[in-house]
The first five atom37 places (N, CA, C, CB, O) and aatype in JSON, in Angstrom:
{
  "aatype": [9, 10, 0, 15, 7, 0, 3, 0, 1, 14, 14, 7, 16, 7, 4, 8, 19, 0, 13, 0, 0, 14, 15, 1, 3, 0, 19, 3, 0, 13, 8, 0, 0, 0, 10, 1, 10, 7, 7, 0, 3, 6, 7, 0, 14, 7, 10, 1, 14, 8, 18, 7, 6, 7, 18, 18, 0, 0, 13, 0, 1, 3, 10, 3, 7, 18, 1, 10, 6, 0, 19, 4, 8, 6],
  "atom_mask": [
    [1, 1, 1, 1, 1],
    [1, 1, 1, 1, 1],
    [1, 1, 1, 1, 1],
    [1, 1, 1, 1, 1],
    [1, 1, 1, 0, 1],
    [1, 1, 1, 1, 1],
    [1, 1, 1, 1, 1],
    [1, 1, 1, 1, 1],
    [1, 1, 1, 1, 1],
    [1, 1, 1, 1, 1],
    [1, 1, 1, 1, 1],
    [1, 1, 1, 0, 1],
    [1, 1, 1, 1, 1],
    [1, 1, 1, 0, 1],
    [1, 1, 1, 1, 1],
    [1, 1, 1, 1, 1],
    [1, 1, 1, 1, 1],
    [1, 1, 1, 1, 1],
    [1, 1, 1, 1, 1],
    [1, 1, 1, 1, 1],
    [1, 1, 1, 1, 1],
    [1, 1, 1, 1, 1],
    [1, 1, 1, 1, 1],
    [1, 1, 1, 1, 1],
    [1, 1, 1, 1, 1],
    [1, 1, 1, 1, 1],
    [1, 1, 1, 1, 1],
    [1, 1, 1, 1, 1],
    [1, 1, 1, 1, 1],
    [1, 1, 1, 1, 1],
    [1, 1, 1, 1, 1],
    [1, 1, 1, 1, 1],
    [1, 1, 1, 1, 1],
    [1, 1, 1, 1, 1],
    [1, 1, 1, 1, 1],
    [1, 1, 1, 1, 1],
    [1, 1, 1, 1, 1],
    [1, 1, 1, 0, 1],
    [1, 1, 1, 0, 1],
    [1, 1, 1, 1, 1],
    [1, 1, 1, 1, 1],
    [1, 1, 1, 1, 1],
    [1, 1, 1, 0, 1],
    [1, 1, 1, 1, 1],
    [1, 1, 1, 1, 1],
    [1, 1, 1, 0, 1],
    [1, 1, 1, 1, 1],
    [1, 1, 1, 1, 1],
    [1, 1, 1, 1, 1],
    [1, 1, 1, 1, 1],
    [1, 1, 1, 1, 1],
    [1, 1, 1, 0, 1],
    [1, 1, 1, 1, 1],
    [1, 1, 1, 0, 1],
    [1, 1, 1, 1, 1],
    [1, 1, 1, 1, 1],
    [1, 1, 1, 1, 1],
    [1, 1, 1, 1, 1],
    [1, 1, 1, 1, 1],
    [1, 1, 1, 1, 1],
    [1, 1, 1, 1, 1],
    [1, 1, 1, 1, 1],
    [1, 1, 1, 1, 1],
    [1, 1, 1, 1, 1],
    [1, 1, 1, 0, 1],
    [1, 1, 1, 1, 1],
    [1, 1, 1, 1, 1],
    [1, 1, 1, 1, 1],
    [1, 1, 1, 1, 1],
    [1, 1, 1, 1, 1],
    [1, 1, 1, 1, 1],
    [1, 1, 1, 1, 1],
    [1, 1, 1, 1, 1],
    [1, 1, 1, 1, 1]
  ],
  "atom_positions": [
    [[-23.67, 7.34, 1.28], [-24.36, 6.23, 0.66], [-23.44, 5.65, -0.41], [-25.73, 6.67, 0.05], [-22.9, 6.38, -1.24]],
    [[-23.27, 4.35, -0.38], [-22.44, 3.67, -1.36], [-23.26, 3.31, -2.59], [-21.8, 2.42, -0.75], [-24.39, 2.82, -2.48]],
    [[-22.69, 3.54, -3.75], [-23.35, 3.16, -4.99], [-22.96, 1.73, -5.33], [-22.96, 4.12, -6.15], [-21.9, 1.25, -4.93]],
    [[-23.82, 1.05, -6.05], [-23.51, -0.32, -6.48], [-24.0, -0.52, -7.9], [-24.16, -1.36, -5.53], [-24.73, 0.3, -8.45]],
    [[-23.58, -1.61, -8.49], [-24.01, -1.94, -9.84], [-23.56, -0.9, -10.85], [0.0, 0.0, 0.0], [-22.41, -0.47, -10.81]],
    [[-24.44, -0.5, -11.74], [-24.12, 0.45, -12.81], [-23.78, 1.83, -12.27], [-25.28, 0.55, -13.78], [-23.13, 2.61, -12.97]],
    [[-24.19, 2.15, -11.04], [-23.91, 3.47, -10.45], [-22.57, 3.53, -9.71], [-25.03, 3.84, -9.5], [-22.16, 4.6, -9.28]],
    [[-21.89, 2.4, -9.56], [-20.62, 2.37, -8.85], [-19.54, 3.08, -9.65], [-20.2, 0.92, -8.55], [-19.5, 2.97, -10.88]],
    [[-18.67, 3.79, -8.96], [-17.57, 4.51, -9.58], [-16.29, 4.24, -8.81], [-17.85, 6.04, -9.65], [-16.35, 4.05, -7.59]],
    [[-15.13, 4.22, -9.48], [-13.87, 4.05, -8.75], [-13.62, 5.26, -7.86], [-12.7, 3.85, -9.73], [-14.12, 6.35, -8.15]],
    [[-12.84, 5.1, -6.8], [-12.64, 6.19, -5.84], [-11.77, 7.33, -6.33], [-12.04, 5.64, -4.61], [-11.81, 8.41, -5.74]],
    [[-10.99, 7.16, -7.38], [-10.15, 8.25, -7.89], [-8.69, 8.05, -7.55], [0.0, 0.0, 0.0], [-8.34, 7.19, -6.75]],
    [[-7.84, 8.87, -8.17], [-6.4, 8.69, -8.05], [-5.84, 9.11, -6.69], [-5.72, 9.45, -9.12], [-4.68, 8.8, -6.4]],
    [[-6.6, 9.79, -5.88], [-6.13, 10.16, -4.55], [-6.34, 9.07, -3.53], [0.0, 0.0, 0.0], [-5.99, 9.23, -2.36]],
    [[-6.9, 7.98, -3.95], [-7.22, 6.87, -3.06], [-5.96, 6.19, -2.52], [-8.09, 5.85, -3.78], [-5.0, 5.98, -3.26]],
    [[-5.97, 5.86, -1.23], [-4.89, 5.13, -0.57], [-5.51, 3.88, 0.05], [-4.15, 6.01, 0.52], [-6.42, 3.97, 0.87]],
    [[-5.0, 2.72, -0.37], [-5.5, 1.45, 0.14], [-4.37, 0.75, 0.88], [-6.06, 0.56, -1.01], [-3.28, 0.58, 0.33]],
    [[-4.62, 0.33, 2.12], [-3.62, -0.38, 2.91], [-4.07, -1.81, 3.12], [-3.38, 0.33, 4.27], [-5.22, -2.08, 3.45]],
    [[-3.13, -2.74, 2.92], [-3.37, -4.16, 3.12], [-2.56, -4.64, 4.32], [-3.01, -4.98, 1.84], [-1.38, -4.31, 4.43]],
    [[-3.18, -5.4, 5.2], [-2.47, -5.98, 6.34], [-1.63, -7.15, 5.84], [-3.46, -6.43, 7.45], [-2.15, -8.05, 5.18]],
    [[-0.36, -7.13, 6.16], [0.56, -8.21, 5.77], [0.92, -9.02, 7.01], [1.84, -7.63, 5.08], [1.0, -8.47, 8.11]],
    [[1.12, -10.32, 6.84], [1.43, -11.17, 8.0], [2.86, -11.06, 8.51], [1.14, -12.59, 7.66], [3.16, -11.5, 9.62]],
    [[3.76, -10.48, 7.69], [5.17, -10.44, 8.09], [5.91, -9.38, 7.28], [5.83, -11.83, 7.89], [5.4, -8.85, 6.3]],
    [[7.13, -9.08, 7.74], [7.99, -8.17, 6.98], [8.31, -8.75, 5.6], [9.3, -7.9, 7.75], [8.36, -8.02, 4.62]],
    [[8.52, -10.07, 5.54], [8.8, -10.7, 4.25], [7.65, -10.48, 3.26], [9.05, -12.2, 4.44], [7.89, -10.27, 2.07]],
    [[6.43, -10.52, 3.75], [5.26, -10.3, 2.89], [5.23, -8.85, 2.39], [3.96, -10.63, 3.66], [4.89, -8.59, 1.24]],
    [[5.59, -7.9, 3.26], [5.66, -6.49, 2.85], [6.73, -6.33, 1.77], [5.98, -5.57, 4.08], [6.51, -5.66, 0.76]],
    [[7.89, -6.94, 2.0], [8.98, -6.87, 1.02], [8.55, -7.46, -0.32], [10.23, -7.6, 1.55], [8.83, -6.89, -1.37]],
    [[7.87, -8.61, -0.28], [7.42, -9.28, -1.5], [6.38, -8.43, -2.24], [6.84, -10.66, -1.18], [6.41, -8.35, -3.47]],
    [[5.47, -7.8, -1.5], [4.48, -6.9, -2.11], [5.17, -5.79, -2.89], [3.56, -6.3, -1.02], [4.83, -5.52, -4.04]],
    [[6.14, -5.14, -2.26], [6.82, -4.01, -2.88], [7.58, -4.46, -4.12], [7.77, -3.34, -1.89], [7.51, -3.8, -5.16]],
    [[8.31, -5.56, -4.02], [9.07, -6.08, -5.16], [8.14, -6.43, -6.33], [9.88, -7.32, -4.74], [8.44, -6.12, -7.48]],
    [[7.02, -7.07, -6.03], [6.07, -7.45, -7.08], [5.44, -6.21, -7.73], [4.97, -8.36, -6.51], [5.28, -6.16, -8.95]],
    [[5.1, -5.23, -6.92], [4.5, -4.0, -7.47], [5.45, -3.33, -8.45], [4.14, -3.03, -6.33], [5.02, -2.9, -9.52]],
    [[6.72, -3.23, -8.1], [7.69, -2.59, -8.99], [7.94, -3.44, -10.23], [9.01, -2.32, -8.26], [8.07, -2.92, -11.34]],
    [[8.03, -4.75, -10.04], [8.26, -5.66, -11.16], [7.12, -5.58, -12.19], [8.41, -7.1, -10.66], [7.35, -5.75, -13.39]],
    [[5.91, -5.33, -11.71], [4.74, -5.29, -12.59], [4.42, -3.89, -13.11], [3.54, -5.83, -11.86], [3.36, -3.67, -13.7]],
    [[5.33, -2.95, -12.91], [5.18, -1.63, -13.48], [4.71, -0.54, -12.55], [0.0, 0.0, 0.0], [4.52, 0.6, -12.99]],
    [[4.52, -0.84, -11.28], [4.13, 0.18, -10.32], [5.3, 1.1, -10.01], [0.0, 0.0, 0.0], [6.45, 0.77, -10.28]],
    [[4.98, 2.24, -9.44], [6.0, 3.23, -9.06], [6.29, 3.13, -7.57], [5.55, 4.66, -9.43], [5.39, 2.93, -6.77]],
    [[7.55, 3.27, -7.22], [7.97, 3.25, -5.82], [7.46, 4.5, -5.12], [9.51, 3.14, -5.7], [7.73, 5.62, -5.55]],
    [[6.72, 4.3, -4.03], [6.23, 5.41, -3.22], [6.78, 5.33, -1.8], [4.69, 5.41, -3.18], [6.38, 6.11, -0.93]],
    [[7.7, 4.4, -1.57], [8.3, 4.22, -0.25], [8.75, 2.8, -0.06], [0.0, 0.0, 0.0], [7.94, 1.88, 0.06]],
    [[10.07, 2.6, -0.02], [10.65, 1.26, 0.13], [10.24, 0.64, 1.46], [12.18, 1.33, 0.02], [9.89, 1.36, 2.4]],
    [[10.3, -0.68, 1.56], [9.98, -1.34, 2.82], [10.86, -0.84, 3.96], [10.13, -2.85, 2.68], [12.06, -0.65, 3.8]],
    [[10.24, -0.63, 5.1], [11.0, -0.19, 6.26], [10.09, 0.18, 7.41], [0.0, 0.0, 0.0], [8.87, 0.25, 7.27]],
    [[10.71, 0.4, 8.55], [9.97, 0.84, 9.73], [9.51, 2.27, 9.55], [10.83, 0.71, 11.0], [10.22, 3.09, 8.98]],
    [[8.33, 2.57, 10.02], [7.75, 3.91, 9.99], [7.37, 4.29, 11.42], [6.51, 3.98, 9.02], [6.18, 4.29, 11.75]],
    [[8.35, 4.62, 12.27], [8.05, 4.88, 13.68], [7.1, 6.05, 13.9], [9.32, 5.14, 14.43], [6.43, 6.11, 14.93]],
    [[7.03, 6.98, 12.95], [6.11, 8.11, 13.1], [4.65, 7.66, 12.96], [6.43, 9.19, 12.05], [3.74, 8.42, 13.32]],
    [[4.4, 6.45, 12.44], [3.05, 5.9, 12.36], [2.72, 5.03, 13.57], [2.88, 5.08, 11.08], [1.55, 4.75, 13.85]],
    [[3.75, 4.61, 14.29], [3.54, 3.77, 15.47], [4.68, 2.79, 15.64], [0.0, 0.0, 0.0], [5.39, 2.46, 14.69]],
    [[4.85, 2.34, 16.87], [5.91, 1.38, 17.17], [5.65, 0.07, 16.43], [6.01, 1.14, 18.7], [4.54, -0.46, 16.47]],
    [[6.67, -0.46, 15.76], [6.54, -1.72, 15.04], [5.81, -1.63, 13.72], [0.0, 0.0, 0.0], [5.43, -2.65, 13.16]],
    [[5.59, -0.41, 13.21], [4.88, -0.21, 11.94], [5.87, -0.38, 10.8], [4.18, 1.2, 11.88], [6.7, 0.5, 10.56]],
    [[5.79, -1.51, 10.08], [6.69, -1.82, 8.97], [5.85, -1.83, 7.7], [7.42, -3.19, 9.18], [4.9, -2.59, 7.59]],
    [[6.21, -0.98, 6.75], [5.35, -0.83, 5.58], [6.15, -0.52, 4.32], [4.33, 0.27, 5.82], [7.33, -0.16, 4.38]],
    [[5.48, -0.67, 3.19], [6.01, -0.29, 1.88], [4.85, 0.3, 1.08], [6.66, -1.51, 1.13], [3.69, -0.05, 1.28]],
    [[5.19, 1.21, 0.16], [4.18, 1.92, -0.62], [4.51, 1.84, -2.11], [4.07, 3.38, -0.17], [5.67, 1.88, -2.5]],
    [[3.47, 1.74, -2.92], [3.63, 1.75, -4.38], [2.41, 2.42, -4.99], [3.82, 0.29, -4.95], [1.33, 2.41, -4.41]],
    [[2.59, 3.0, -6.16], [1.47, 3.55, -6.92], [1.23, 2.63, -8.09], [1.75, 5.04, -7.4], [2.16, 2.34, -8.85]],
    [[0.0, 2.14, -8.26], [-0.28, 1.2, -9.33], [-0.48, 1.93, -10.66], [-1.52, 0.35, -9.0], [-0.41, 3.15, -10.72]],
    [[-0.72, 1.18, -11.71], [-0.82, 1.74, -13.05], [-2.05, 2.62, -13.24], [-0.83, 0.63, -14.07], [-2.11, 3.41, -14.19]],
    [[-3.03, 2.49, -12.35], [-4.22, 3.35, -12.4], [-4.08, 4.59, -11.52], [-5.45, 2.57, -11.98], [-4.99, 5.42, -11.47]],
    [[-2.95, 4.71, -10.83], [-2.71, 5.88, -9.99], [-3.07, 5.72, -8.54], [0.0, 0.0, 0.0], [-2.94, 6.68, -7.77]],
    [[-3.53, 4.54, -8.12], [-3.88, 4.32, -6.73], [-2.62, 4.1, -5.89], [-4.83, 3.12, -6.6], [-1.69, 3.43, -6.33]],
    [[-2.59, 4.67, -4.69], [-1.46, 4.47, -3.78], [-1.78, 3.28, -2.9], [-1.17, 5.76, -2.92], [-2.77, 3.27, -2.18]],
    [[-0.93, 2.27, -2.98], [-1.13, 1.02, -2.25], [-0.07, 0.88, -1.17], [-1.09, -0.19, -3.22], [1.08, 1.31, -1.33]],
    [[-0.46, 0.28, -0.07], [0.44, 0.08, 1.06], [0.27, -1.34, 1.57], [0.18, 1.11, 2.19], [-0.85, -1.84, 1.66]],
    [[1.36, -1.98, 1.91], [1.32, -3.22, 2.68], [1.97, -2.91, 4.02], [2.06, -4.42, 1.94], [3.03, -2.3, 4.07]],
    [[1.31, -3.32, 5.1], [1.81, -2.98, 6.43], [1.73, -4.18, 7.36], [1.01, -1.8, 7.02], [0.76, -4.95, 7.36]],
    [[2.78, -4.32, 8.13], [2.87, -5.36, 9.16], [3.05, -4.66, 10.5], [4.06, -6.38, 8.88], [3.96, -3.85, 10.66]],
    [[2.18, -4.95, 11.45], [2.29, -4.39, 12.8], [2.95, -5.43, 13.68], [0.88, -3.97, 13.39], [2.39, -6.5, 13.91]],
    [[4.14, -5.13, 14.17], [4.86, -6.12, 14.99], [4.71, -5.81, 16.46], [6.35, -6.15, 14.62], [5.25, -6.53, 17.31]]
  ]
}
């Protein structure tokens, strides 16, 4: 059951959120912006064949500790 309003709570620092990116350039821009704004590098942009063919992604940890990913499926 999902909480809402005053009962809502953040998911915690173990949370991993992935965003679909339209292109490799968008993945690259996401990673560069995350680092420029103080995020920590969790994985430079690149192919991740162990996740699937054409899986191009980058990872960063934001200032609240959340692990963020931008991914483009080619």
